[in-house]
Short mmCIF file of C-alpha atoms and ligand atoms in Angstrom, two decimals:
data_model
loop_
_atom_site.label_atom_id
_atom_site.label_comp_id
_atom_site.label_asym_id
_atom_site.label_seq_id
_atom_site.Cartn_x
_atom_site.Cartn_y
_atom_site.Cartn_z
CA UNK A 11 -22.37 21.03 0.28
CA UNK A 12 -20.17 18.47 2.54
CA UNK A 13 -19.27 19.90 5.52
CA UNK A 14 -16.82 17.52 7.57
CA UNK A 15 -16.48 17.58 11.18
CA UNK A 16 -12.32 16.69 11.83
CA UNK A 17 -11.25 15.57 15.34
CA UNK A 18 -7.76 17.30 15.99
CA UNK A 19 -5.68 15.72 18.71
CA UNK A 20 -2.74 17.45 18.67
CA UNK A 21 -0.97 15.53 21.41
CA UNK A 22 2.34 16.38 23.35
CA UNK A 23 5.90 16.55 21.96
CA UNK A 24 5.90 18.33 17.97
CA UNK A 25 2.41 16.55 17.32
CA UNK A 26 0.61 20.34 18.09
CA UNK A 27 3.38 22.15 15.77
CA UNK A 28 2.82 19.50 13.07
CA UNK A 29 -0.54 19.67 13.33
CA UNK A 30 -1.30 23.10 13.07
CA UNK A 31 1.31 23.35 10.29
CA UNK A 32 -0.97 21.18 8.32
CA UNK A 33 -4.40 22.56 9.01
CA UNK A 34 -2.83 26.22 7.39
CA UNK A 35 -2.25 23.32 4.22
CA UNK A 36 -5.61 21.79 4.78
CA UNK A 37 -7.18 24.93 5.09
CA UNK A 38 -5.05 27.12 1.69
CA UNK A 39 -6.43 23.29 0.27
CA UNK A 40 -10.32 24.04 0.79
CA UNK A 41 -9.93 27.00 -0.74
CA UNK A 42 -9.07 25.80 -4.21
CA UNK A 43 -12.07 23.29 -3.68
CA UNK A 44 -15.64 23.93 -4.30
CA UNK A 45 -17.79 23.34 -1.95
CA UNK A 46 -15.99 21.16 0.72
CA UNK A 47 -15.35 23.11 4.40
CA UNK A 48 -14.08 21.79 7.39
CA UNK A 49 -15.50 22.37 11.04
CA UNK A 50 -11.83 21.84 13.78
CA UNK A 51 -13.03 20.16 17.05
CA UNK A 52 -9.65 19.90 19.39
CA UNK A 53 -9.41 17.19 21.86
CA UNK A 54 -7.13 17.04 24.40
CA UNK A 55 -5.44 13.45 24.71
CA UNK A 56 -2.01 12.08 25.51
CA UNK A 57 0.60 12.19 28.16
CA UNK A 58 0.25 16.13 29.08
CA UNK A 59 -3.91 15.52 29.40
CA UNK A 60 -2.80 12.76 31.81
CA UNK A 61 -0.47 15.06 34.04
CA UNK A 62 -3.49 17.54 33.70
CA UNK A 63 -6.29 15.09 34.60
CA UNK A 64 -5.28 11.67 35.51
CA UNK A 65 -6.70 9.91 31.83
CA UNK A 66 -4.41 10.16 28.56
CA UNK A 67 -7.85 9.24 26.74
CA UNK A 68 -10.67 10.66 28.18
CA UNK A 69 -14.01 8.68 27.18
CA UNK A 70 -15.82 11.77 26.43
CA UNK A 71 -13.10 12.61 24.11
CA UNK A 72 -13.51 9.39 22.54
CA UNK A 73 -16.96 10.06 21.69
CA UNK A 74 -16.54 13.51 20.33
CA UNK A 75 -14.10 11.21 17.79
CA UNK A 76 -16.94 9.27 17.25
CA UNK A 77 -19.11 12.02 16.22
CA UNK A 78 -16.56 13.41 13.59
CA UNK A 79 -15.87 12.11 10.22
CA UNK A 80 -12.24 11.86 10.56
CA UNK A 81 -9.40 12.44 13.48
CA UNK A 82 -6.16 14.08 12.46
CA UNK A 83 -3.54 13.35 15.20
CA UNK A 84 0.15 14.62 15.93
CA UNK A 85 1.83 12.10 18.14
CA UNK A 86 1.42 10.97 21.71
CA UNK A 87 3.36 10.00 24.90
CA UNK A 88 6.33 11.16 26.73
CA UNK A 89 9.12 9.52 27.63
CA UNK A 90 9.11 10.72 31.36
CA UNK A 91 5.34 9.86 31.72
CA UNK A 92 4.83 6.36 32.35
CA UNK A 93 2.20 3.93 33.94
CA UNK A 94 3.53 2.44 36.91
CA UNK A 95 4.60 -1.43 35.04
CA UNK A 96 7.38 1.06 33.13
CA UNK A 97 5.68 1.29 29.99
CA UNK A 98 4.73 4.58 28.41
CA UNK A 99 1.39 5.79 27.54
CA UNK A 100 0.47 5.17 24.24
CA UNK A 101 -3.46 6.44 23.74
CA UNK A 102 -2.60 6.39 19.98
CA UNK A 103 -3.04 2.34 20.06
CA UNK A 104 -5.98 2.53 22.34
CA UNK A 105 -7.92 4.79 20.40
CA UNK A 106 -6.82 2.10 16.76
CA UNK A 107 -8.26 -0.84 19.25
CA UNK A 108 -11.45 1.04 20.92
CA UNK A 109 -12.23 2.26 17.52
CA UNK A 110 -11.68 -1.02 15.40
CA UNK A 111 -9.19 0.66 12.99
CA UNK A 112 -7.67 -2.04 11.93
CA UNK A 113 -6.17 -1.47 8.49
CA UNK A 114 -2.81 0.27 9.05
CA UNK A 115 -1.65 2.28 5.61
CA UNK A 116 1.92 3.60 5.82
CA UNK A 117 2.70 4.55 2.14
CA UNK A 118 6.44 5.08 1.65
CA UNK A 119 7.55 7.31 -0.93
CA UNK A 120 11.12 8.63 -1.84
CA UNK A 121 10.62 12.59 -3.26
CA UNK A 122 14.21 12.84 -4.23
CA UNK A 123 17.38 11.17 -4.03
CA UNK A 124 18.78 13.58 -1.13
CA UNK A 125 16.77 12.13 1.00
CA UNK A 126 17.20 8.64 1.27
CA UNK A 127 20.97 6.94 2.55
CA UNK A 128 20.49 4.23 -0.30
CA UNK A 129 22.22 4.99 -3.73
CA UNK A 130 20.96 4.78 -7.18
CA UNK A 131 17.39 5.99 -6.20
CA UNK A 132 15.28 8.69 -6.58
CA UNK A 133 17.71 10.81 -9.21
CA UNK A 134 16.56 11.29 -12.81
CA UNK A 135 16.92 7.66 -14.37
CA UNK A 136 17.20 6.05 -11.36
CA UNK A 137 15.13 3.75 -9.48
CA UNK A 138 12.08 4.90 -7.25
CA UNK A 139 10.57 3.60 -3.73
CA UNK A 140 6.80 3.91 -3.99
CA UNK A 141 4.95 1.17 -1.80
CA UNK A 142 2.96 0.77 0.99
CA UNK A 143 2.93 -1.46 4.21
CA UNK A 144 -0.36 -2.13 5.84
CA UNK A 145 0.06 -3.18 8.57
CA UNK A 146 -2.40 -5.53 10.96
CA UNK A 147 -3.15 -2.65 13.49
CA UNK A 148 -5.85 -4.50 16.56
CA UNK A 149 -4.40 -7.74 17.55
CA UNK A 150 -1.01 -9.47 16.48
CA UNK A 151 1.87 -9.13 19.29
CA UNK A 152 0.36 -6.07 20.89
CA UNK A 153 -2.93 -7.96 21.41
CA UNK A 154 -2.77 -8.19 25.49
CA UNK A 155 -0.37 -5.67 26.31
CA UNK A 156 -3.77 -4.51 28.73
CA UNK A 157 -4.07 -7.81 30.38
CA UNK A 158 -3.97 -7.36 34.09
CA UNK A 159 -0.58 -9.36 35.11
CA UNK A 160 0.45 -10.56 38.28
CA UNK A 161 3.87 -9.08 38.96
CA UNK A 162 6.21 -11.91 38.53
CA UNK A 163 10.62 -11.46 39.42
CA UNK A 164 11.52 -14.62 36.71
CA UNK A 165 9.39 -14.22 33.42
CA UNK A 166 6.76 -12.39 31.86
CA UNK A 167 4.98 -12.93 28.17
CA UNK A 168 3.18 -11.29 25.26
CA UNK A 169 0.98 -13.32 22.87
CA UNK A 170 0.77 -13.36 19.18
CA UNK A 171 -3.30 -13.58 18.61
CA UNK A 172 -4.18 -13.91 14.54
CA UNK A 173 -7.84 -14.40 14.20
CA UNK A 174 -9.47 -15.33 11.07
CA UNK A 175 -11.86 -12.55 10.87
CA UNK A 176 -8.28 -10.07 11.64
CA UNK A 177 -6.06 -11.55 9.06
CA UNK A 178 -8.96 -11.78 6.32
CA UNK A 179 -10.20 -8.35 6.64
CA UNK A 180 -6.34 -7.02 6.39
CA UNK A 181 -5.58 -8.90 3.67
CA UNK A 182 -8.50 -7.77 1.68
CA UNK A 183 -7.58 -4.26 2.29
CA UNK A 184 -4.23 -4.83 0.95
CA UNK A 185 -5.40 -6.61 -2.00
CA UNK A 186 -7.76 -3.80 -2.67
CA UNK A 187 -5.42 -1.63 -2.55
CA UNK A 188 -2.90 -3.08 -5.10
CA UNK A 189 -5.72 -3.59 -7.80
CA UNK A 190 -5.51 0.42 -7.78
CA UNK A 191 -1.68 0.46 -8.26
CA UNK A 192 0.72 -1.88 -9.37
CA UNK A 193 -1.15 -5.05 -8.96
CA UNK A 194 1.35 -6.73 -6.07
CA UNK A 195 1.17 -7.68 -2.78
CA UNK A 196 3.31 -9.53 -0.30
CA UNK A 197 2.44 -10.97 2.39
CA UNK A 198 5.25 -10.58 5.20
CA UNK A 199 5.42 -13.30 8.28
CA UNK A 200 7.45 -15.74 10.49
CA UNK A 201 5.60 -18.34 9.37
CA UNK A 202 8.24 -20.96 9.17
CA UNK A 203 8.97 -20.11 12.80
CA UNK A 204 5.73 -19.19 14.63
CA UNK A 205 2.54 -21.46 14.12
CA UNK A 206 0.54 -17.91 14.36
CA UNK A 207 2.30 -16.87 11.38
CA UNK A 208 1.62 -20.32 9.48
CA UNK A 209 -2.16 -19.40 10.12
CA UNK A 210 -1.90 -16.07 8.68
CA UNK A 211 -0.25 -17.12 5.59
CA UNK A 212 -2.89 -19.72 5.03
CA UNK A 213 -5.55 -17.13 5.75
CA UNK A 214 -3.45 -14.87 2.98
CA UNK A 215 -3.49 -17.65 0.03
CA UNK A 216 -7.25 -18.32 1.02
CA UNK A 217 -8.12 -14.64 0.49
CA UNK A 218 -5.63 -13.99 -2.74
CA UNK A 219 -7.34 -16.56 -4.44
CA UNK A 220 -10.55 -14.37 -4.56
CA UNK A 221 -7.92 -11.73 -6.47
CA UNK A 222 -6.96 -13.34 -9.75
CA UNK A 223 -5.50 -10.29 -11.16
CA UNK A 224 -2.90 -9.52 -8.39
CA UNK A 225 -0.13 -10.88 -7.99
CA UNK A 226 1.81 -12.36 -4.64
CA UNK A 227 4.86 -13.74 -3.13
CA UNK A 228 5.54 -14.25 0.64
CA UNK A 229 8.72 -13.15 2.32
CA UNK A 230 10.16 -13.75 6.34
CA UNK A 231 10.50 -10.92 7.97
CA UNK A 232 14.11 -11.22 8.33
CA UNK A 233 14.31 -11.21 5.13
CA UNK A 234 12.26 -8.48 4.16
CA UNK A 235 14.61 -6.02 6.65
CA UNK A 236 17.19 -6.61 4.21
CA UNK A 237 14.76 -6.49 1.06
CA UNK A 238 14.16 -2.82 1.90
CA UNK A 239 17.57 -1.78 2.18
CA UNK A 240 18.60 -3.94 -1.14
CA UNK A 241 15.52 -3.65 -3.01
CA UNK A 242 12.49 -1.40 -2.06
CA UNK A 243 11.60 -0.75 -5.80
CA UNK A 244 10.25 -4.49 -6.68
CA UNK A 245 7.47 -3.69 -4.00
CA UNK A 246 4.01 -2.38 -3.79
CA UNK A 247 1.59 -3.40 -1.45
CA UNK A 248 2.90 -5.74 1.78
CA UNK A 249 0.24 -6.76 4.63
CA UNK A 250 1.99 -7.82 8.34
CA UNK A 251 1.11 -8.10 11.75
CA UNK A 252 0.76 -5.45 13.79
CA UNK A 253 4.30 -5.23 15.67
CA UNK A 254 6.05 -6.63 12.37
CA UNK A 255 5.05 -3.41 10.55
CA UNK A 256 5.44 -1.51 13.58
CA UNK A 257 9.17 -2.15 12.91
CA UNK A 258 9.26 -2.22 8.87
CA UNK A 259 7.76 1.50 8.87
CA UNK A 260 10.47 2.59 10.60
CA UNK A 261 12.90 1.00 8.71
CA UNK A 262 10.60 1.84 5.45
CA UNK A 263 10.89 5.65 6.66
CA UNK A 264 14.47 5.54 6.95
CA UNK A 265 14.68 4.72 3.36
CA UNK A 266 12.69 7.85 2.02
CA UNK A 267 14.09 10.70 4.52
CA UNK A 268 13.12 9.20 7.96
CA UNK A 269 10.16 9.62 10.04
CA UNK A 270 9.23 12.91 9.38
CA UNK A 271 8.28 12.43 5.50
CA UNK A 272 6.15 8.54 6.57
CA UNK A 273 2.31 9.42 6.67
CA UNK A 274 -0.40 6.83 7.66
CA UNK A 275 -4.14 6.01 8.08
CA UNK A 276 -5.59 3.94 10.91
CA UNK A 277 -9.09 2.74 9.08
CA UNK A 278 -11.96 0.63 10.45
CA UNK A 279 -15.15 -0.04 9.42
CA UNK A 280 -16.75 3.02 10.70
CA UNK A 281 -14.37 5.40 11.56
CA UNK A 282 -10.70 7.02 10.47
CA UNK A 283 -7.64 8.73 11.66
CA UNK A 284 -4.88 9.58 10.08
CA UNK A 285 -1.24 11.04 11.86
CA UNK A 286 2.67 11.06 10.74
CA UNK A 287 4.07 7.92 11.71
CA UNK A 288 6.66 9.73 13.88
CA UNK A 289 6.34 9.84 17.89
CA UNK A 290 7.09 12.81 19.59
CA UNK A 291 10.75 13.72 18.95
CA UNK A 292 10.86 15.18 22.26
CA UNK A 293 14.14 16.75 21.81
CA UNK A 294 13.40 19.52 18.93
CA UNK A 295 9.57 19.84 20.25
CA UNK A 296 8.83 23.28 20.37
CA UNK A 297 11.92 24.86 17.93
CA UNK A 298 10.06 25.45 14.61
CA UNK A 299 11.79 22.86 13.24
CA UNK A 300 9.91 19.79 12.81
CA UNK A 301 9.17 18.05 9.21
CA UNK A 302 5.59 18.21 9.10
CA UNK A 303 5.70 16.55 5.81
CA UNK A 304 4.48 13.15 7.29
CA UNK A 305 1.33 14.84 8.78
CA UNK A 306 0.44 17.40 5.74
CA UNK A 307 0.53 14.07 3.69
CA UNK A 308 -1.43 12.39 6.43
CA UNK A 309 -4.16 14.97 5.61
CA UNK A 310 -4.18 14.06 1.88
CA UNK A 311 -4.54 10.49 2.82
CA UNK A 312 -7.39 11.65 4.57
CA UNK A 313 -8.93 13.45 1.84
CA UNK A 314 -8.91 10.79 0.01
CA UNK A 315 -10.23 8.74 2.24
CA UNK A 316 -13.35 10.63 2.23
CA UNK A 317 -13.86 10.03 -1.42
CA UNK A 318 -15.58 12.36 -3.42
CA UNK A 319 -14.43 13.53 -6.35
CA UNK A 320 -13.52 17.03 -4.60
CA UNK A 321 -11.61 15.87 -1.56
CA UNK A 322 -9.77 13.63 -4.20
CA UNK A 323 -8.89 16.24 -6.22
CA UNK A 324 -7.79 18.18 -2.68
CA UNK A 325 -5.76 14.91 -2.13
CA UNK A 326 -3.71 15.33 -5.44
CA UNK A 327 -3.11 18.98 -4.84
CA UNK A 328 -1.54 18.37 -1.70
CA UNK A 329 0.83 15.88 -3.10
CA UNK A 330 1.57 17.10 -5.93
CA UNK A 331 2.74 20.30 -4.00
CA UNK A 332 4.82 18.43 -1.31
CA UNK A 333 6.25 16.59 -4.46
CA UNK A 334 7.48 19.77 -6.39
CA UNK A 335 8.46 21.09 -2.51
CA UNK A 336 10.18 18.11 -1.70
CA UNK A 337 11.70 17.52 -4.75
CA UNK A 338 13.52 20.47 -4.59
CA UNK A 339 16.86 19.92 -2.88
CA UNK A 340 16.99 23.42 -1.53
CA UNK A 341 14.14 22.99 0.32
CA UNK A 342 14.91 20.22 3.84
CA UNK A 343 14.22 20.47 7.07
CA UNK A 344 17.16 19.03 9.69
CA UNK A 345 15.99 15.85 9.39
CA UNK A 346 16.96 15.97 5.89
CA UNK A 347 20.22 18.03 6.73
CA UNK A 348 18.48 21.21 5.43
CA UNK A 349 17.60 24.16 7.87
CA UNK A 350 14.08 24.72 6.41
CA UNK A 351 11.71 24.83 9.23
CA UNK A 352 7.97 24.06 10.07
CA UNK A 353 6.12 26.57 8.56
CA UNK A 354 8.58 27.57 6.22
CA UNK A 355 7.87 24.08 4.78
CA UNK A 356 4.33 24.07 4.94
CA UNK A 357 4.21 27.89 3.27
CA UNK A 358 5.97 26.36 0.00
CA UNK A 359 3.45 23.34 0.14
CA UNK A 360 0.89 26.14 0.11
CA UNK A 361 2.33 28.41 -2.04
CA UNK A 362 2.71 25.26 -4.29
CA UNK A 363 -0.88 24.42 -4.75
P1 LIG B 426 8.39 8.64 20.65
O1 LIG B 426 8.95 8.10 21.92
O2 LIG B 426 7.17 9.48 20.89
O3 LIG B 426 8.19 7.59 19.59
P2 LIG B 426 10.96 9.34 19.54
O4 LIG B 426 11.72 10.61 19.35
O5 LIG B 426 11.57 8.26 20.34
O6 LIG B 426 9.49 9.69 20.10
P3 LIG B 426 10.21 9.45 16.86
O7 LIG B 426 9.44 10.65 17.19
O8 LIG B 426 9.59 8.45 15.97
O9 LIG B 426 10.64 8.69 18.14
O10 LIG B 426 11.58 9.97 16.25
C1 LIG B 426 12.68 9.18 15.90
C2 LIG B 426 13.76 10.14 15.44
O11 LIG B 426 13.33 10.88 14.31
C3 LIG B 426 14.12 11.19 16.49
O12 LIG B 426 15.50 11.47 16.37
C4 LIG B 426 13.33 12.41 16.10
O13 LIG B 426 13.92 13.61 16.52
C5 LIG B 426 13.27 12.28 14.58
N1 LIG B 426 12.00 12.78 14.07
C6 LIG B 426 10.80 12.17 14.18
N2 LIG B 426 9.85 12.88 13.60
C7 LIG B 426 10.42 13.98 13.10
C8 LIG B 426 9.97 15.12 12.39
N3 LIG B 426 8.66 15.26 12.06
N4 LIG B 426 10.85 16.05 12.04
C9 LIG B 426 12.13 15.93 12.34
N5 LIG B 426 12.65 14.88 13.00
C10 LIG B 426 11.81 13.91 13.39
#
């Protein structure tokens, strides 16, 4: 019978009421499946482990991740905790470089019209928003954020790295990933601006040639900012660098109810995690009234990530629940201008199964 070990890192700000929100979900899940349990191993990581002990990522914490067979995470960093340089903490993209997960999936999907600012979607008859951005997630313009720096008063720089081996293995993700939906991918860049860019488009049309079947087109991403807003329903798969799709999943997000209804999976070759793409939210941490939406659907990406046919059929349940939940306009958290908290959310997922 598979028994999976999951890593829970909880985190500071609502990441620990998210989190346990969806582990009732995850749990109400396992027992409509047969034969799939779950063993919980909590790490402590982020900003309030720092104040504790000095180290926002413990390495024995990273190896307990190591031993597990997936890591669920809420969200990490405060804004009053920072390294001495003025940036904050942010453990969540160490672990996604230490770890090699490099294939960024932040699948955007509007549950009903309510919830997004854009008219004409998500009503009966109406247009839908149902893609996903992967997004580049170990090098690209966060690539030597770590490099030791010699203060300097006049200028200071980051650097773009695209490898071959990075932009091929993202790009195959993303075109494995469309052959499953709606056979489309696009490949977002500044290529006519930044040589970097030029390289990763070539390394894209290298790569879509070994996919026949799906198709392509290639848009700036200046250009794709205001694609979202204008269009979002002529897309299904994109592929980006790393701080490119930092900023589209926001902006994707905002589209479908904000950050509290954005899941995402950080995958490498050998190892998984999967968190809301929210920070945070420092200011309603700890009032019940967080959207754990993004997280609970986290979880189903994760269950389907494992991939067997049980945790794939735990995957559906979970979003077909949040999708009769969701798409019930009497039913939003204050994100969504309800008044519908946590658990009251995750309860009707539940009850929902
Ligand atoms: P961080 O600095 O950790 O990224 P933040 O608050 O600056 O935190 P986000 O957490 O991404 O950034 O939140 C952006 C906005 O969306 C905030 O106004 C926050 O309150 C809101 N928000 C984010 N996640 C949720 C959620 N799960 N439920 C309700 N509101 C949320």
């Amino acid at each position: 019978m598979p028994s999976y070990t999951l890593a829970l890192l909880p985190g500071d700000g609502i990441g620990p009421e998210v989190v346990a929100a969806s582990i009732k979900v995850l749990d109400a899940t396992l027992e409509k499946l047969t034969d799939v349990t779950f063993r919980y191993d909590e790490l402590s990581v982020g900003a309030g482990e720092y104040l504790k002990n000095g180290d926002p990522l413990p390495a024995s914490a990273v190896e307990r991740m190591k031993v597990a067979d997936a890591m669920l995470l809420g969200a990490m960093g405060l804004p009053s905790v920072r390294w001495p340089n003025g940036v904050e903490m942010t453990p969540q993209i160490d672990i996604r470089e230490q770890l090699d997960l490099f294939n960024g999936l932040r699948p955007i999907k509007l549950y009903h019209a309510s919830h997004s600012p854009l008219k004409g979607y998500g009503g009966a008859g109406e247009k839908t928003i149902d893609f996903v951005i992967i997004r580049e997630n170990c090098e690209g313009l966060f690539v030597d954020r770590l490099r030791p720096r010699e203060p300097n008063p006049e200028f200071e720089t980051d650097t773009m790295k695209i490898t071959r081996h990075g932009a091929e293995r993202v790009c195959r993700e993303a075109f494995k990933l469309a052959q499953k939906r709606r056979k489309h991918v696009t490949l977002v860049d500044k290529a006519n601006v930044l040589p970097s860019m030029a390289f990763f488009r070539k390394i894209f049309d290298e790569v879509a040639e070994e996919y026949p079947d799906v198709g392509t087109d290639r848009v700036y991403v200046d250009a794709m900012s205001l694609f979202l807003v204008q269009h979002p329903e002529k897309f299904d798969v994109m592929v980006t660098e790393n701080m490119f799709g930092d900023i589209l999943s926001d902006l994707a997000a905002g589209i479908v109810g904000g950050m509290g209804m954005a899941p995402s999976g950080d995958i490498g070759p050998e190892y998984a995690l999967f968190q809301p793409s929210h920070g945070t939210a420092p200011t309603i941490a700890g009032k019940g009234i967080a959207n754990p939406i993004a997280t609970i659907l986290s979880v189903a990406l994760m269950l389907e990530w494992l991939d067997t046919p049980e945790t794939a059929r735990g995957a559906r349940l979970i979003e077909s629940a949040v999708a009769a939940v969701m798409g019930d306009p009497a039913n939003l958290t204050t994100d969504l201008g309800g008044n519908t908290g946590t658990d009251a959310i995750a309860d009707l997922v539940i009850t929902a199964l």
